[in-house]
Amino acid sequence: MSDKELRAKSDKQSIDRFINEVRTLPKQGSEQGRLIFALDATASREATWDEACHLQSELFIATRDLGGLCIQLCYYRGFGEFKATRFVTETGQLLNLMNGVSCLGGRTQISRVLAHALKETRAKAVSAVVFIGDCCEEAVDELCHTAGELGMLRTPVFMFHEGADAHARAVFQQVSKLSGGAYAPFDRNSPQVLKDLMAAVAVYASGGAKALQDFSSRGSPEVKRLTRQIK
């Protein structure tokens, strides 16, 4: 056998090995999506926390036909307190975790939310992060840097902004953009908007951009605006 024939045989064997390796890789989407559900639990957030408790079932309902979702609750409150629960797969489990939390005065800790999300997704991919808050009292550069790292790892952050604080709006928009996520404002007097936004992100975390596009086609204007931000 000539050198040329030997090289061709070797190349074919390498290609065959590669194809076999690809075939043995886990299928994308074979596992439930993982979503981090993060909330500001400082004193000003009590009314919205209660509303989120009522609406959290939407995260599971919206993804029922897509294979479901694993959700981790994260929150901060008080003097430097930050908590992250286990991942759960049922609405009753998440509601029990949320009902065990009361809001306490304190400063924002969005940087800890993003750092935690980065740590989690490095250990095992996180499909998306949802953050619900109304203000930001932290260094913007640090937040943006971590958001950029999450973007590199394809873990988008969806920043849901209650109220009209201009500084928070600017920061939340930067964080969402750098991470590959989206920014959406809402009013606590319009719970349907928050409900729709939460369902949309749950669909994205469970089924990806295509599922979100399908959901958006029959969704509210707020969901359509959120969807247009996703690249």
XYZ file of C-alpha atoms in Angstrom:
231
model
C 0.000 0.000 0.000
C 1.394 3.389 -1.003
C 2.020 6.297 1.414
C -0.913 8.151 -0.150
C -3.236 5.193 0.438
C -1.984 4.826 4.019
C -2.661 8.515 4.708
C -6.146 8.243 3.198
C -6.883 5.192 5.346
C -5.606 6.978 8.437
C -7.711 10.052 7.668
C -10.819 7.889 7.206
C -10.184 6.131 10.520
C -9.808 9.517 12.256
C -13.069 10.750 10.752
C -14.846 7.527 11.762
C -13.556 7.878 15.330
C -14.761 11.495 15.427
C -18.229 10.538 14.182
C -18.472 7.750 16.748
C -17.449 10.144 19.523
C -20.062 12.679 18.434
C -22.739 9.995 18.386
C -21.949 9.043 21.978
C -22.202 12.618 23.291
C -25.295 13.444 25.378
C -28.058 14.932 23.272
C -28.651 18.653 23.707
C -31.941 19.296 25.437
C -32.108 15.767 26.881
C -32.141 17.272 30.370
C -34.490 19.805 31.863
C -33.421 23.417 31.539
C -31.959 25.021 34.653
C -33.187 28.456 35.676
C -31.948 30.678 38.498
C -34.839 32.758 39.868
C -33.278 35.650 41.783
C -35.103 38.339 43.750
C -34.270 41.395 45.774
C -35.744 40.634 49.229
C -34.925 43.945 50.888
C -37.688 45.793 52.735
C -39.022 47.712 49.727
C -39.690 44.463 47.890
C -42.284 42.858 50.166
C -45.313 43.514 47.944
C -43.527 42.259 44.840
C -42.186 39.198 46.690
C -45.756 38.290 47.610
C -46.809 38.756 43.991
C -43.930 36.578 42.782
C -45.082 33.855 45.192
C -48.498 33.933 43.537
C -47.025 33.874 40.045
C -44.152 31.387 40.427
C -46.320 28.488 39.244
C -46.235 30.091 35.775
C -42.579 29.095 35.496
C -43.576 25.438 35.628
C -46.906 25.638 33.803
C -45.385 27.411 30.793
C -42.776 24.670 30.309
C -44.931 21.606 30.902
C -45.053 20.684 27.208
C -41.327 21.394 26.768
C -40.084 18.880 29.317
C -40.263 21.010 32.447
C -37.721 23.077 34.307
C -35.347 22.922 37.293
C -35.448 26.162 39.281
C -33.161 27.509 41.985
C -34.356 30.367 44.192
C -31.785 33.050 45.069
C -32.339 36.147 47.158
C -30.561 38.744 49.248
C -31.749 40.842 52.167
C -30.692 42.421 55.448
C -27.039 42.951 56.293
C -25.121 41.022 53.638
C -27.413 37.981 53.686
C -27.463 35.986 50.455
C -29.133 32.605 49.994
C -29.383 30.080 47.184
C -31.633 27.051 47.541
C -31.408 23.654 45.898
C -32.859 23.218 42.412
C -36.492 22.101 42.461
C -38.829 20.785 39.777
C -42.308 21.355 41.228
C -44.294 24.490 41.967
C -45.142 23.334 45.499
C -41.458 22.977 46.339
C -40.622 26.461 45.116
C -43.613 28.002 46.875
C -42.569 26.416 50.173
C -39.096 27.882 49.787
C -40.464 31.336 48.992
C -43.003 31.278 51.807
C -40.172 30.725 54.248
C -38.605 34.096 53.390
C -39.493 37.510 54.820
C -38.120 40.750 53.421
C -35.564 42.711 55.459
C -34.010 46.117 54.917
C -30.574 46.235 53.340
C -28.506 47.222 50.327
C -28.600 45.542 46.942
C -26.323 42.544 46.277
C -26.776 42.017 42.569
C -23.056 41.311 42.222
C -23.474 38.247 44.442
C -26.390 37.040 42.332
C -24.308 37.264 39.161
C -21.213 35.732 40.778
C -23.310 32.847 42.060
C -24.839 32.309 38.621
C -21.338 32.249 37.140
C -20.217 29.620 39.648
C -23.313 27.479 39.030
C -23.065 27.561 35.249
C -19.375 26.688 35.339
C -20.300 23.585 37.325
C -23.306 22.711 35.142
C -24.893 24.842 32.436
C -27.606 27.246 33.561
C -30.077 28.058 30.787
C -31.065 31.501 32.079
C -31.138 33.814 35.083
C -34.148 35.921 36.031
C -33.606 38.865 38.363
C -36.426 40.976 39.813
C -35.495 44.244 41.486
C -36.074 47.970 41.622
C -32.704 49.628 42.277
C -28.931 49.223 42.185
C -26.494 50.478 44.839
C -23.316 48.794 43.555
C -20.309 49.429 41.327
C -21.495 49.185 37.738
C -18.176 48.014 36.289
C -18.095 44.890 38.455
C -21.640 43.973 37.490
C -20.932 44.464 33.810
C -17.741 42.391 33.955
C -19.528 39.412 35.501
C -22.448 39.822 33.089
C -19.964 39.651 30.220
C -18.516 36.423 31.615
C -22.010 34.942 31.786
C -22.518 35.994 28.183
C -19.370 34.131 27.164
C -20.795 31.027 28.830
C -24.160 31.546 27.106
C -26.077 32.133 30.327
C -28.332 35.117 29.609
C -29.639 37.309 32.423
C -33.169 38.664 32.190
C -33.471 41.820 34.269
C -37.052 42.597 35.298
C -37.188 46.149 36.613
C -39.962 47.382 38.844
C -40.466 51.137 39.023
C -38.836 54.040 37.220
C -35.390 54.475 38.802
C -33.270 55.804 35.924
C -29.935 54.557 37.304
C -31.288 51.062 37.838
C -32.729 51.054 34.329
C -29.361 51.949 32.794
C -27.496 49.311 34.839
C -30.072 46.587 34.252
C -30.016 47.252 30.519
C -26.222 46.930 30.424
C -26.224 43.712 32.451
C -28.870 42.107 30.272
C -27.171 43.154 27.027
C -23.687 41.994 28.052
C -25.015 38.616 29.167
C -27.063 38.069 26.030
C -30.335 38.407 27.916
C -33.045 41.061 27.944
C -34.366 43.962 30.004
C -38.048 44.457 30.779
C -39.758 47.020 33.006
C -42.978 46.259 34.866
C -45.388 47.874 37.288
C -46.488 46.071 40.435
C -50.015 47.291 39.688
C -49.961 45.225 36.484
C -49.239 41.666 37.670
C -50.197 40.227 34.277
C -47.077 41.795 32.756
C -44.784 40.107 35.286
C -46.677 36.848 34.814
C -46.150 36.960 31.047
C -42.466 37.878 31.357
C -41.777 35.062 33.816
C -43.518 32.556 31.548
C -41.517 33.770 28.548
C -38.152 33.279 30.244
C -39.224 29.874 31.535
C -40.051 28.862 27.972
C -36.657 30.123 26.801
C -34.816 28.253 29.575
C -36.650 25.040 28.773
C -36.879 25.165 24.978
C -34.413 27.780 23.749
C -34.794 30.711 21.366
C -37.074 28.843 18.934
C -39.542 28.005 21.706
C -39.477 31.620 22.862
C -40.192 32.837 19.322
C -43.189 30.513 19.112
C -44.414 31.662 22.524
C -43.894 35.299 21.595
C -45.945 35.002 18.406
C -49.069 34.654 20.520
C -47.819 36.633 23.527
C -48.277 40.126 24.903
C -46.482 43.250 23.600
C -44.113 43.044 26.590
C -43.130 39.494 25.662
C -42.581 40.531 22.047
C -40.289 43.381 23.158
C -38.327 40.990 25.357
C -38.008 38.449 22.555
C -36.657 41.027 20.092
C -33.683 41.608 22.405
C -32.515 37.998 22.185
C -29.877 37.516 19.508
